[in-house]
Amino acid sequence: MKITDKCKNLLNSLKAGWSNPPKDKYIPYKEVLSYSVGGIGVKMLIQMVYYIGLSGTSLLAGSALGLKNGDLVNLNLIATVICIFLVPLRGMIIDNTRSKKGKFRPYLLYTGIPTAVLTTAFAFLPFESMSYNQKLWSLFAVYMLLQLCYPFYDQSYTTLAQVMSPNSNERADVITVSTFVYSLAPTVIGFIVPIIAGFTGGMEHINAYRVIMPIFAILGCALGMFSYTGTKERIIVAKDYTPKVPFFHGIAAGMKNKFQWARSITAWCVLLQMGIGNITTWYFYYGIKDVLNLTTEEQGVLNGTLVTILGASATPAMILTPIIIKKIGKRNLVIMYTVCNILCMVGMYFSIRNIWLLYVFVWLRGFFAAFPIISDSAMNADVLDYQQYKTGERLEGLMAQAVTFIGTFVTMGVTYFVQTVVMQNHYGLVDNYDDLYMASFREPLSKAMILIAIAGYALSLIPFTTLYTLTEEEHKSYITVLKIRAALEDYANNELSKGQLEEAKKLYSDAVSRYEECLLKLKSTNSSREKRKLKKSIKALEIIVNENRRFSSPEMIKKVNKAKELISHSVEELYSISEPTMEAYNKAKAMSEESYEEIKAKNKMLKEASKELDRFHKKAFKYIEARKLVKQYEYYLDWNAIFGKEVIETQTL
């Protein structure tokens, strides 16, 4: 085929899928573009937030404001304790969001503007006339106010990609494309910021931030709106699904998810690498001026160039991630890039005295460190899908709260160890940041950070390889089951979409056929490799095939009997309340939206109707769940009548 023909086919494909999703996909191309361009703005604004950090290694806090590393570490510990309460609150708010705009998109609107305002306002505080303590506490105050806004903003954008499609591969593709596009933000900032700083006194002077922050914070906030206005959320749930999850119920459900524990413990081990990122600043900001004898302006230009090239190391990794995932799966990809990261850090350790060879290994580490940008988001979405399969609930906000709570203290411990015990107490980094211009000071400090990071990555392989066993085939089966369950539930409620039940029947029938085919092949093959592959496929297909016996296990029988016992009593008996009808809510939902006044009136009515329903859901949650379980049990009794096919008994391999 000629190149012109290929280009023509590509253009036709883009045109056909621009407004309507391509075949077997869920997301049109224009939505991917909106999400990606919005990501440039989101990441641009978040990059400005990161300057306002409670760490002596921050050029703004340490060098520009002259704050001591020890004071900043102490304030960071206080902030971490306060955030223990903010994180679960944020999770509860997200998991209990009921909005026609979705579960995450509203927060892109509500939290982006305050984040931009706070970031910009901070740069213009009168630091020149402020005392040391005033600088310290104003930094802390703004930092804490930002904790109320930007985590919502960042999490909403990141998690939005995980609910735009129920297809794992499509999600990975969207994350890849968007990450590739929004990586322009840190790339541009990494190049332009040091150059601007070089002509405004350097990154060690507050005047640089008074130019940088307003420009990129306001521009970032404006671009971020594309991800709000041009996207949709698509979660596979029944049409009567209500996102109301009690706080402790959501936390308890998340604690039972072994894949969540695997990823969390792995991440805690990797925290030990938090100090190695400083080497880029220590060597390619301070170090280049010392080694190459540069002026401040030359230092800014060269630092911007080197940081930009380092940023470019992520691009090939992001392009390769979905390809590698399709070849070897997410689990094997994590193992691969972890081992490669360790090898790169070993190279950094032994090339610490050769700044350009060190740069090569830092670049290679940046390449391998970029794989998690896409794979982590894709894996998190897979874990959430598994959680929905196990419990029937979407827990993007609350599921991780238990491990986040524990992780907070782990982070505090690691931060104290790295920044106070090692950097400050052992190597003497207090507020003497100019000492980083000397190789005799930065070299032993850098080597220590590298060794600690190597230990963290090596340890991370143990929990990940032993606990995270979710395969791509198994995840695909979980998604299929969720589609079947949603169709059955909508069938029982007489709310089926066109072709929904037929799709569910076909999915189930195809799985049964493939299952039988794999069993026959397993009996006839002599290849050990082929047998292993078939056994994996059979294990994954059993998830779908056994769905018709969902309520046959002793555990589910016990749960159903317990649920029947609970709903044998009335709501009034159990909770001394009456169950509200949906009349007021449905009436409000049907109101017109043709004018601003009508929209305002509708929102007011919806809010009032929702309050009554929310109070009932909160108080009678167990009763509602029990009634739902019994209802599911009843329509599963009609499985054969609906699907019209008995399934062969699954076999233990």
C-alpha positions as a printed Julia matrix, in Angstrom:
653×3 Matrix{Float64}:
   0.0     0.0    0.0
   1.32    3.46  -0.94
   2.1     6.04   1.75
  -0.56    8.36   0.29
  -3.17    5.59   0.59
  -2.17    4.97   4.2
  -2.47    8.68   4.98
  -5.86    8.8    3.27
  -7.08    5.79   5.27
  -5.82    7.38   8.49
  -7.62   10.63   7.73
 -10.84    8.77   6.88
 -10.54    6.81  10.12
 -10.06   10.02  12.11
 -13.0    11.66  10.36
 -15.29    8.67  10.96
 -14.35    8.42  14.63
 -14.23   12.15  15.36
 -17.74   12.57  16.77
 -18.73    8.91  17.13
 -16.51    6.24  18.68
 -14.85    3.75  16.31
 -16.12    0.17  16.23
 -15.71   -1.69  19.55
 -14.63    1.56  21.21
 -16.39    3.96  23.56
 -14.59    7.29  23.12
 -14.69    9.53  20.01
 -11.42   11.13  18.96
 -12.53   14.7   19.73
 -13.08   13.67  23.35
  -9.55   12.25  23.54
  -8.25   15.58  22.18
 -10.25   17.62  24.74
  -8.99   15.45  27.58
  -5.4    15.69  26.35
  -5.35   19.46  25.79
  -7.03   19.93  29.17
  -4.23   17.85  30.64
  -1.65   20.4   29.45
  -3.42   22.99  31.57
  -3.92   20.73  34.58
  -0.28   19.64  34.68
   0.93   23.2   34.04
  -1.0    24.46  37.06
   0.09   21.51  39.23
   3.7    22.22  38.26
   3.31   25.71  39.76
   1.84   24.2   42.94
   4.88   21.94  43.32
   7.13   24.98  43.73
   5.32   25.72  47.01
   6.77   22.73  48.84
   7.77   22.14  52.45
  11.29   20.92  51.7
  14.73   22.44  51.83
  15.45   20.85  48.47
  12.82   23.18  46.95
  14.62   26.11  45.34
  11.74   28.41  46.29
  11.4    27.42  49.95
  15.08   26.77  50.58
  17.12   29.1   48.42
  14.7    31.94  47.52
  13.07   32.28  50.95
  16.09   31.06  52.94
  14.12   28.63  55.12
  15.94   25.92  57.06
  15.61   22.31  55.97
  14.85   21.15  59.53
  12.01   23.68  60.01
  10.49   22.7   56.67
  10.67   18.98  57.53
   8.86   19.63  60.83
   6.13   21.63  59.1
   5.87   18.89  56.48
   5.21   16.35  59.24
   2.48   18.59  60.71
   0.92   19.03  57.26
   1.01   15.29  56.69
  -0.88   14.65  59.94
  -3.53   17.23  58.99
  -3.86   15.67  55.54
  -4.67   12.33  57.19
  -8.13   13.78  57.77
  -8.38   15.6   54.45
  -7.66   12.56  52.27
 -10.54   10.35  53.5
 -12.87   13.36  53.43
 -11.94   13.9   49.79
 -12.53   10.21  49.05
 -15.94   10.24  50.72
 -17.0    13.35  48.79
 -15.95   11.83  45.46
 -17.58    8.43  46.06
 -20.83   10.09  47.11
 -21.01   12.57  44.26
 -24.29   12.52  42.39
 -24.1    14.93  39.47
 -25.28   14.94  35.89
 -21.74   16.08  35.03
 -20.31   12.86  36.47
 -18.24   11.82  39.44
 -14.98   13.64  38.67
 -15.62   16.34  36.08
 -17.32   18.79  38.5
 -14.12   19.1   40.55
 -12.15   20.16  37.48
 -14.4    23.22  37.5
 -14.65   23.87  41.25
 -11.0    23.47  42.3
  -8.91   24.7   39.36
  -9.61   28.42  39.79
  -8.87   28.55  43.57
  -5.62   26.68  42.95
  -4.52   29.22  40.33
  -5.48   32.17  42.56
  -3.61   30.82  45.61
  -0.5    29.97  43.61
  -0.35   33.39  41.96
  -1.11   35.31  45.17
   1.66   33.52  47.07
   4.37   34.81  44.72
   3.39   38.43  45.45
   3.51   38.27  49.24
   5.94   40.95  50.58
   8.7    38.5   51.49
  11.37   41.25  51.4
   9.87   42.91  54.5
   8.81   39.71  56.29
  10.63   38.1   59.21
  11.9    34.53  59.05
   8.88   33.17  60.96
   6.43   35.15  58.84
   7.94   33.63  55.68
   7.86   30.15  57.21
   4.23   30.3   58.36
   2.92   32.06  55.27
   4.42   29.24  53.2
   2.75   26.7   55.49
  -0.63   28.51  55.37
  -0.74   28.68  51.57
   0.52   25.1   51.32
  -2.36   23.89  53.51
  -4.96   25.94  51.61
  -3.69   24.35  48.4
  -4.2    20.91  49.97
  -7.94   21.68  50.0
  -7.95   22.34  46.26
  -5.26   20.92  44.05
  -5.46   17.21  45.12
  -9.14   17.29  44.04
  -8.06   18.91  40.78
  -5.22   16.5   40.05
  -7.08   13.35  41.15
 -10.21   14.28  39.2
  -8.24   14.71  36.0
  -6.18   11.54  36.42
  -9.11    9.33  37.45
 -11.38   10.73  34.74
  -9.42    8.72  32.14
 -10.2     5.56  34.11
 -13.97    6.04  33.79
 -14.15    7.37  30.22
 -14.18    3.78  28.94
 -14.71    0.33  30.48
 -12.22   -1.11  27.95
  -8.81   -1.56  29.62
  -6.81   -1.3   26.38
  -8.74    1.78  25.26
  -8.09    3.38  28.66
  -4.37    2.66  28.26
  -4.47    4.21  24.77
  -6.24    7.34  26.05
  -3.78    7.65  28.94
  -0.89    7.22  26.5
  -2.13    9.85  24.04
  -3.08   12.32  26.78
   0.18   11.82  28.67
   2.14   12.34  25.48
   0.24   15.59  24.85
   0.19   16.97  28.4
   3.88   16.14  28.88
   4.34   19.29  26.82
   3.54   21.2   30.02
   6.53   20.07  32.12
   8.71   20.07  28.99
   7.88   23.69  28.15
   8.1    24.75  31.79
  11.38   22.88  32.26
  12.87   24.76  29.31
  11.39   28.26  29.73
  11.38   28.63  33.54
  15.17   28.39  34.08
  15.75   30.82  31.2
  13.28   33.34  32.65
  14.83   32.79  36.08
  18.31   33.39  34.69
  17.3    36.94  33.72
  15.4    37.65  36.97
  18.06   36.73  39.51
  17.96   32.92  39.23
  15.73   30.29  40.8
  17.16   31.36  44.16
  15.32   34.71  43.92
  11.61   35.4   44.53
  11.4    37.78  41.53
  11.64   34.79  39.19
   8.49   33.25  40.68
   6.6    36.56  40.38
   6.95   36.25  36.62
   6.63   32.47  36.28
   3.64   31.71  38.54
   1.03   34.17  37.2
   1.73   33.25  33.57
   1.6    29.47  33.92
  -1.04   29.25  36.69
  -3.63   31.35  34.84
  -2.87   29.78  31.44
  -2.98   26.29  32.99
  -6.34   26.93  34.62
  -7.82   28.15  31.31
  -6.54   25.17  29.3
  -7.69   22.75  32.0
 -11.3    23.65  31.23
 -11.11   21.61  28.01
 -11.04   18.4   30.07
 -14.24   19.52  31.81
 -16.26   20.69  28.82
 -15.27   18.08  26.25
 -15.44   14.71  28.05
 -17.94   12.16  29.4
 -17.81    9.5   32.11
 -18.8     5.91  31.24
 -19.03    3.47  34.15
 -20.69    0.08  33.66
 -23.48    0.14  36.23
 -27.18   -0.51  36.2
 -29.33    2.55  35.49
 -30.68    2.6   39.04
 -27.2     2.59  40.61
 -26.92    5.26  43.3
 -23.42    6.43  44.31
 -23.95    6.5   48.07
 -21.32    4.66  50.08
 -20.94    5.0   53.87
 -17.46    6.05  54.94
 -16.4     3.0   56.97
 -18.12    0.58  54.59
 -16.04    1.93  51.7
 -12.83    1.74  53.73
 -13.55   -1.84  54.87
 -14.26   -2.92  51.28
 -10.95   -1.47  50.1
  -9.02   -3.26  52.85
 -10.16   -6.61  51.46
  -8.75   -5.9   48.0
  -5.43   -7.79  47.75
  -4.41   -6.0   44.55
  -4.79   -2.65  46.3
  -2.49   -3.87  49.08
   0.04   -5.13  46.52
   0.25   -1.79  44.77
   0.33    0.18  48.02
   3.1    -1.8   49.74
   5.1    -1.62  46.51
   4.66    2.18  46.43
   5.76    2.47  50.1
   9.03    0.7   49.28
   9.61    2.96  46.28
   9.24    6.0   48.57
  12.87    5.43  49.51
  13.81    6.94  46.14
  12.38   10.36  47.11
  15.85   11.83  47.53
  17.32   10.73  44.21
  15.3    13.27  42.23
  17.3    16.05  43.88
  20.41   14.92  42.01
  19.07   16.6   38.87
  19.04   19.95  40.71
  22.25   19.36  42.62
  24.28   18.46  39.51
  22.5    20.17  36.61
  21.7    23.45  38.37
  24.37   23.88  41.05
  26.91   21.44  39.56
  27.09   22.81  36.02
  27.84   26.31  37.28
  30.66   24.94  39.43
  32.13   22.5   36.91
  31.73   24.64  33.78
  32.33   28.05  35.44
  29.12   29.64  34.11
  27.43   33.0   34.71
  23.92   33.05  36.25
  22.36   33.71  32.81
  24.36   30.87  31.2
  23.46   28.61  34.11
  19.74   29.27  33.49
  19.93   28.61  29.75
  21.98   25.4   30.09
  19.83   24.13  32.98
  16.67   24.76  30.93
  18.16   22.9   27.96
  19.37   19.92  30.02
  16.09   19.62  31.96
  14.13   19.76  28.69
  16.22   16.93  27.23
  15.66   14.96  30.44
  11.93   15.6   30.11
  12.02   14.23  26.58
  13.18   10.88  27.99
   9.58   10.2   29.01
   8.21   10.48  25.46
   9.49    7.18  23.99
   8.47    5.36  27.18
   4.93    6.71  26.92
   4.68    5.66  23.27
   6.01    2.18  24.05
   3.89    1.55  27.18
   0.6     0.45  25.49
   2.55   -1.64  22.97
   4.47   -3.44  25.72
   1.29   -3.87  27.8
  -0.37   -5.64  24.87
   2.69   -7.88  24.47
   3.54   -8.81  28.07
   0.84   -7.27  30.29
   0.99   -4.58  32.98
   2.37   -6.85  35.7
   5.41   -7.92  33.67
   5.95   -4.34  32.54
   6.25   -3.2   36.18
   8.83   -5.9   36.89
  10.77   -4.96  33.75
  11.01   -1.22  34.41
  11.8    -1.74  38.11
  14.82   -3.92  37.28
  15.95   -1.44  34.6
  15.61    1.45  37.08
  17.91   -0.36  39.5
  20.52   -0.89  36.77
  20.39    2.8   35.82
  20.9     3.86  39.44
  23.9     1.56  39.73
  25.29    3.36  36.67
  24.6     6.74  38.33
  26.48    5.66  41.45
  29.64    4.68  39.59
  29.6     7.72  37.25
  29.0    10.34  39.95
  32.33   12.12  39.24
  31.74   12.38  35.48
  28.88   14.87  35.09
  28.11   13.98  31.45
  28.16   10.21  31.95
  25.99   10.78  35.02
  23.61   12.76  32.8
  23.3     9.77  30.44
  22.27    7.46  33.29
  19.88   10.1   34.72
  18.29   10.33  31.25
  17.96    6.54  31.03
  16.45    6.44  34.51
  13.99    9.14  33.39
  13.04    6.88  30.47
  12.29    3.85  32.65
  10.69    5.98  35.38
   8.13    7.23  32.81
   6.47    3.84  32.28
   4.44    4.1   35.53
   2.84    7.34  34.29
   0.57    5.23  32.09
   0.79    1.75  33.6
  -0.07    2.9   37.14
  -3.25    4.68  36.02
  -4.26    1.7   33.88
  -3.59   -0.74  36.74
  -5.5     1.41  39.21
  -8.53    1.34  36.89
  -8.22   -2.46  36.63
  -8.16   -2.78  40.41
 -11.28   -0.6   40.68
 -13.05   -2.79  38.12
 -12.1    -5.87  40.17
 -13.48   -4.15  43.27
 -16.77   -3.47  41.49
 -16.91   -7.12  40.4
 -16.41   -8.28  43.99
 -18.74   -5.82  45.76
 -20.89   -4.11  43.13
 -19.63   -0.66  44.16
 -17.42    1.95  42.53
 -14.94    3.13  45.17
 -12.54    5.49  43.4
 -12.42    7.74  46.44
 -12.79    5.55  49.53
 -11.21    2.26  48.52
  -7.63    3.38  49.07
  -8.24    5.28  52.31
  -6.99    2.57  54.7
  -3.74    2.08  52.83
  -3.46    5.84  52.34
  -3.81    6.33  56.11
  -1.03    3.82  56.75
   0.96    5.24  53.85
   0.81    8.69  55.44
   2.82    7.49  58.41
   5.16    5.52  56.14
   5.72    8.69  54.11
   6.36   10.69  57.29
   8.91    8.12  58.44
  10.69    7.94  55.1
  10.69   11.75  54.76
  12.18   12.16  58.23
  14.77    9.47  57.54
  15.86   10.83  54.15
  15.68   14.57  54.77
  16.5    14.85  58.48
  18.54   11.79  59.47
  20.52   11.48  56.22
  20.54   14.86  54.47
  20.62   17.13  57.52
  22.11   15.24  60.45
  24.59   13.02  58.61
  25.6    15.16  55.62
  24.92   18.64  57.04
  22.36   20.1   54.6
  20.58   22.7   56.78
  20.3    26.1   55.07
  23.77   26.04  53.5
  22.44   25.5   49.95
  25.4    27.29  48.36
  27.58   24.38  49.54
  25.92   22.33  46.79
  28.14   24.22  44.34
  31.06   22.2   45.82
  31.62   18.64  44.54
  33.04   17.6   47.93
  29.65   18.36  49.51
  27.16   17.19  46.86
  28.96   13.96  45.83
  28.68   11.91  49.06
  25.14   13.24  49.62
  24.11   12.14  46.11
  25.68    8.7   46.44
  23.73    8.13  49.66
  20.45    9.05  47.92
  21.23    6.61  45.1
  21.97    3.69  47.46
  18.77    4.3   49.45
  16.77    4.45  46.2
  18.28    1.16  44.95
  17.27   -0.52  48.21
  13.7     0.82  47.85
  13.24   -0.43  44.29
  14.72   -3.85  45.09
  12.4    -4.27  48.09
   9.37   -3.21  46.02
   9.65   -6.29  43.81
   8.83   -8.64  46.72
   5.24   -7.51  47.54
   4.42   -6.81  43.91
   5.44  -10.18  42.46
   3.8   -12.14  45.3
   0.51  -10.24  45.7
  -0.37   -8.69  42.34
  -1.54  -11.62  40.19
  -4.24   -9.93  38.09
  -3.8   -10.78  34.38
  -5.12   -8.96  31.33
  -7.39  -11.9   30.47
  -8.88  -11.97  33.96
  -9.56   -8.25  33.89
 -11.32   -8.6   30.53
 -13.51  -11.29  32.08
 -14.38   -9.03  35.03
 -15.51   -6.31  32.59
 -17.63   -8.85  30.7
 -19.29   -9.95  33.93
 -20.02   -6.32  34.86
 -21.74   -5.85  31.5
 -23.8    -9.01  32.05
 -24.79   -7.93  35.58
 -25.8    -4.44  34.44
 -27.92   -5.94  31.65
 -29.63   -8.37  34.05
 -30.33   -5.6   36.54
 -31.74   -3.29  33.9
 -33.76   -6.23  32.55
 -35.26   -6.82  35.98
 -36.05   -3.09  36.3
 -37.44   -2.87  32.75
 -34.81   -0.24  31.85
 -32.83   -2.02  29.14
 -31.11   -0.02  26.43
 -31.51   -1.15  22.83
 -29.42   -4.27  22.21
 -28.11   -4.37  25.81
 -29.49   -7.81  26.71
 -28.56   -9.26  23.32
 -24.97   -8.09  23.84
 -24.88   -9.72  27.29
 -26.22  -13.0   25.89
 -23.59  -13.0   23.14
 -20.78  -12.22  25.58
 -21.79  -15.12  27.78
 -22.35  -17.53  24.9
 -18.96  -16.66  23.34
 -17.22  -17.19  26.67
 -18.82  -20.62  27.1
 -17.79  -21.61  23.56
 -14.2   -20.45  24.1
 -14.1   -22.22  27.45
 -15.17  -25.53  25.89
 -12.72  -25.03  23.04
  -9.82  -24.4   25.45
 -10.68  -27.54  27.45
 -10.57  -29.66  24.3
  -7.26  -28.13  23.2
  -5.78  -28.71  26.65
  -6.51  -32.43  26.41
  -4.94  -32.75  22.97
  -1.78  -30.62  23.27
   1.61  -31.91  24.44
   3.37  -28.53  24.54
   4.09  -27.32  28.08
   4.07  -23.7   26.94
   0.72  -24.14  25.2
  -0.71  -25.87  28.28
   0.29  -22.96  30.52
  -1.3   -20.5   28.1
  -4.52  -22.54  27.88
  -4.76  -22.9   31.65
  -4.51  -19.12  32.04
  -7.27  -18.65  29.46
  -9.47  -21.26  31.13
  -8.98  -19.63  34.53
 -10.01  -16.26  33.11
 -13.01  -17.65  31.21
 -14.27  -19.43  34.34
 -14.96  -15.99  35.82
 -17.63  -15.51  33.11
 -18.79  -19.11  32.83
 -19.39  -19.41  36.58
 -21.4   -16.19  36.75
 -24.66  -18.14  36.44
 -23.74  -19.84  39.73
 -22.93  -16.57  41.47
 -25.39  -17.3   44.28
 -24.53  -21.0   44.68
 -21.54  -20.7   47.0
 -22.05  -21.23  50.76
 -20.87  -17.66  51.37
 -23.45  -16.14  49.01
 -26.24  -18.41  50.31
 -25.47  -17.2   53.81
 -25.47  -13.57  52.66
 -28.8   -13.97  50.86
 -30.44  -15.62  53.87
 -29.16  -12.84  56.11
 -30.48  -10.25  53.65
 -33.89  -11.95  53.51
 -34.07  -11.89  57.29
 -33.27   -8.17  57.36
 -35.85   -7.13  54.74
 -38.53   -9.27  56.4
 -38.83   -6.24  58.7
 -40.07   -2.86  57.56
 -37.91    0.25  57.27
 -40.05    1.91  59.94
 -39.44   -1.0   62.3
 -35.7    -1.0   61.85
 -34.85    2.69  61.57
 -37.97    4.57  62.68
 -38.12    6.39  59.33
 -40.27    6.22  56.21
 -38.77    5.47  52.82
 -39.01    8.51  50.53
 -40.44    8.09  47.07
 -38.54    9.04  43.92
 -41.42   11.26  42.79
 -39.85   14.59  43.83
 -36.43   13.64  42.41
 -37.87   12.37  39.09
 -40.03   15.47  38.79
 -37.0    17.7   39.33
 -34.92   15.69  36.88
 -37.6    16.13  34.18
 -37.67   19.93  34.51
 -36.71   22.06  31.52
 -33.23   23.59  31.09
 -33.95   26.04  28.28
 -33.14   29.2   30.23
 -30.78   30.2   33.01
 -33.72   30.65  35.41
 -35.03   27.16  34.59
 -31.59   25.62  35.13
 -31.29   27.42  38.46
 -34.76   26.25  39.55
 -34.03   22.69  38.46
 -30.75   22.55  40.37
 -32.5    23.85  43.49
 -35.25   21.21  43.22
 -32.72   18.44  42.57
 -30.68   19.51  45.58
 -33.73   19.46  47.87
 -34.93   16.09  46.53
 -31.44   14.61  46.82
 -31.09   15.65  50.47
 -34.06   13.5   51.49
 -32.79   10.53  49.48
 -29.27   10.97  50.87
 -30.49   10.93  54.47
 -32.4     7.72  53.79
 -29.46    6.05  52.0
 -27.13    6.95  54.84
 -29.4     5.63  57.6
 -30.81    2.56  55.82
 -27.75    1.58  53.75
 -27.66   -2.04  55.0
 -31.38   -2.45  54.32
 -31.07   -1.05  50.79
 -28.1    -3.31  50.04
 -29.94   -6.34  51.43
 -33.0    -5.62  49.3
 -30.81   -5.2   46.25
 -29.02   -8.51  46.92
 -32.3   -10.44  47.26
 -33.58   -8.87  44.06
 -30.4    -9.94  42.24
 -30.75  -13.45  43.63
 -34.29  -13.66  42.26
 -33.45  -12.7   38.7
 -30.4   -14.99  38.71
 -32.85  -17.83  39.34
 -34.19  -17.07  35.84
 -30.72  -17.27  34.27
 -31.48  -20.19  31.95
 -34.75  -18.66  30.84
 -32.97  -15.41  29.94
 -29.81  -16.85  28.4
 -31.34  -20.05  27.09
 -28.3   -22.21  27.67
 -27.09  -24.57  30.37
 -23.39  -24.39  31.05
 -21.11  -27.37  31.4
 -19.49  -27.89  34.78
 -16.17  -26.12  35.14
 -13.2   -28.35  35.77
 -10.44  -27.98  38.33
  -7.09  -27.89  36.55
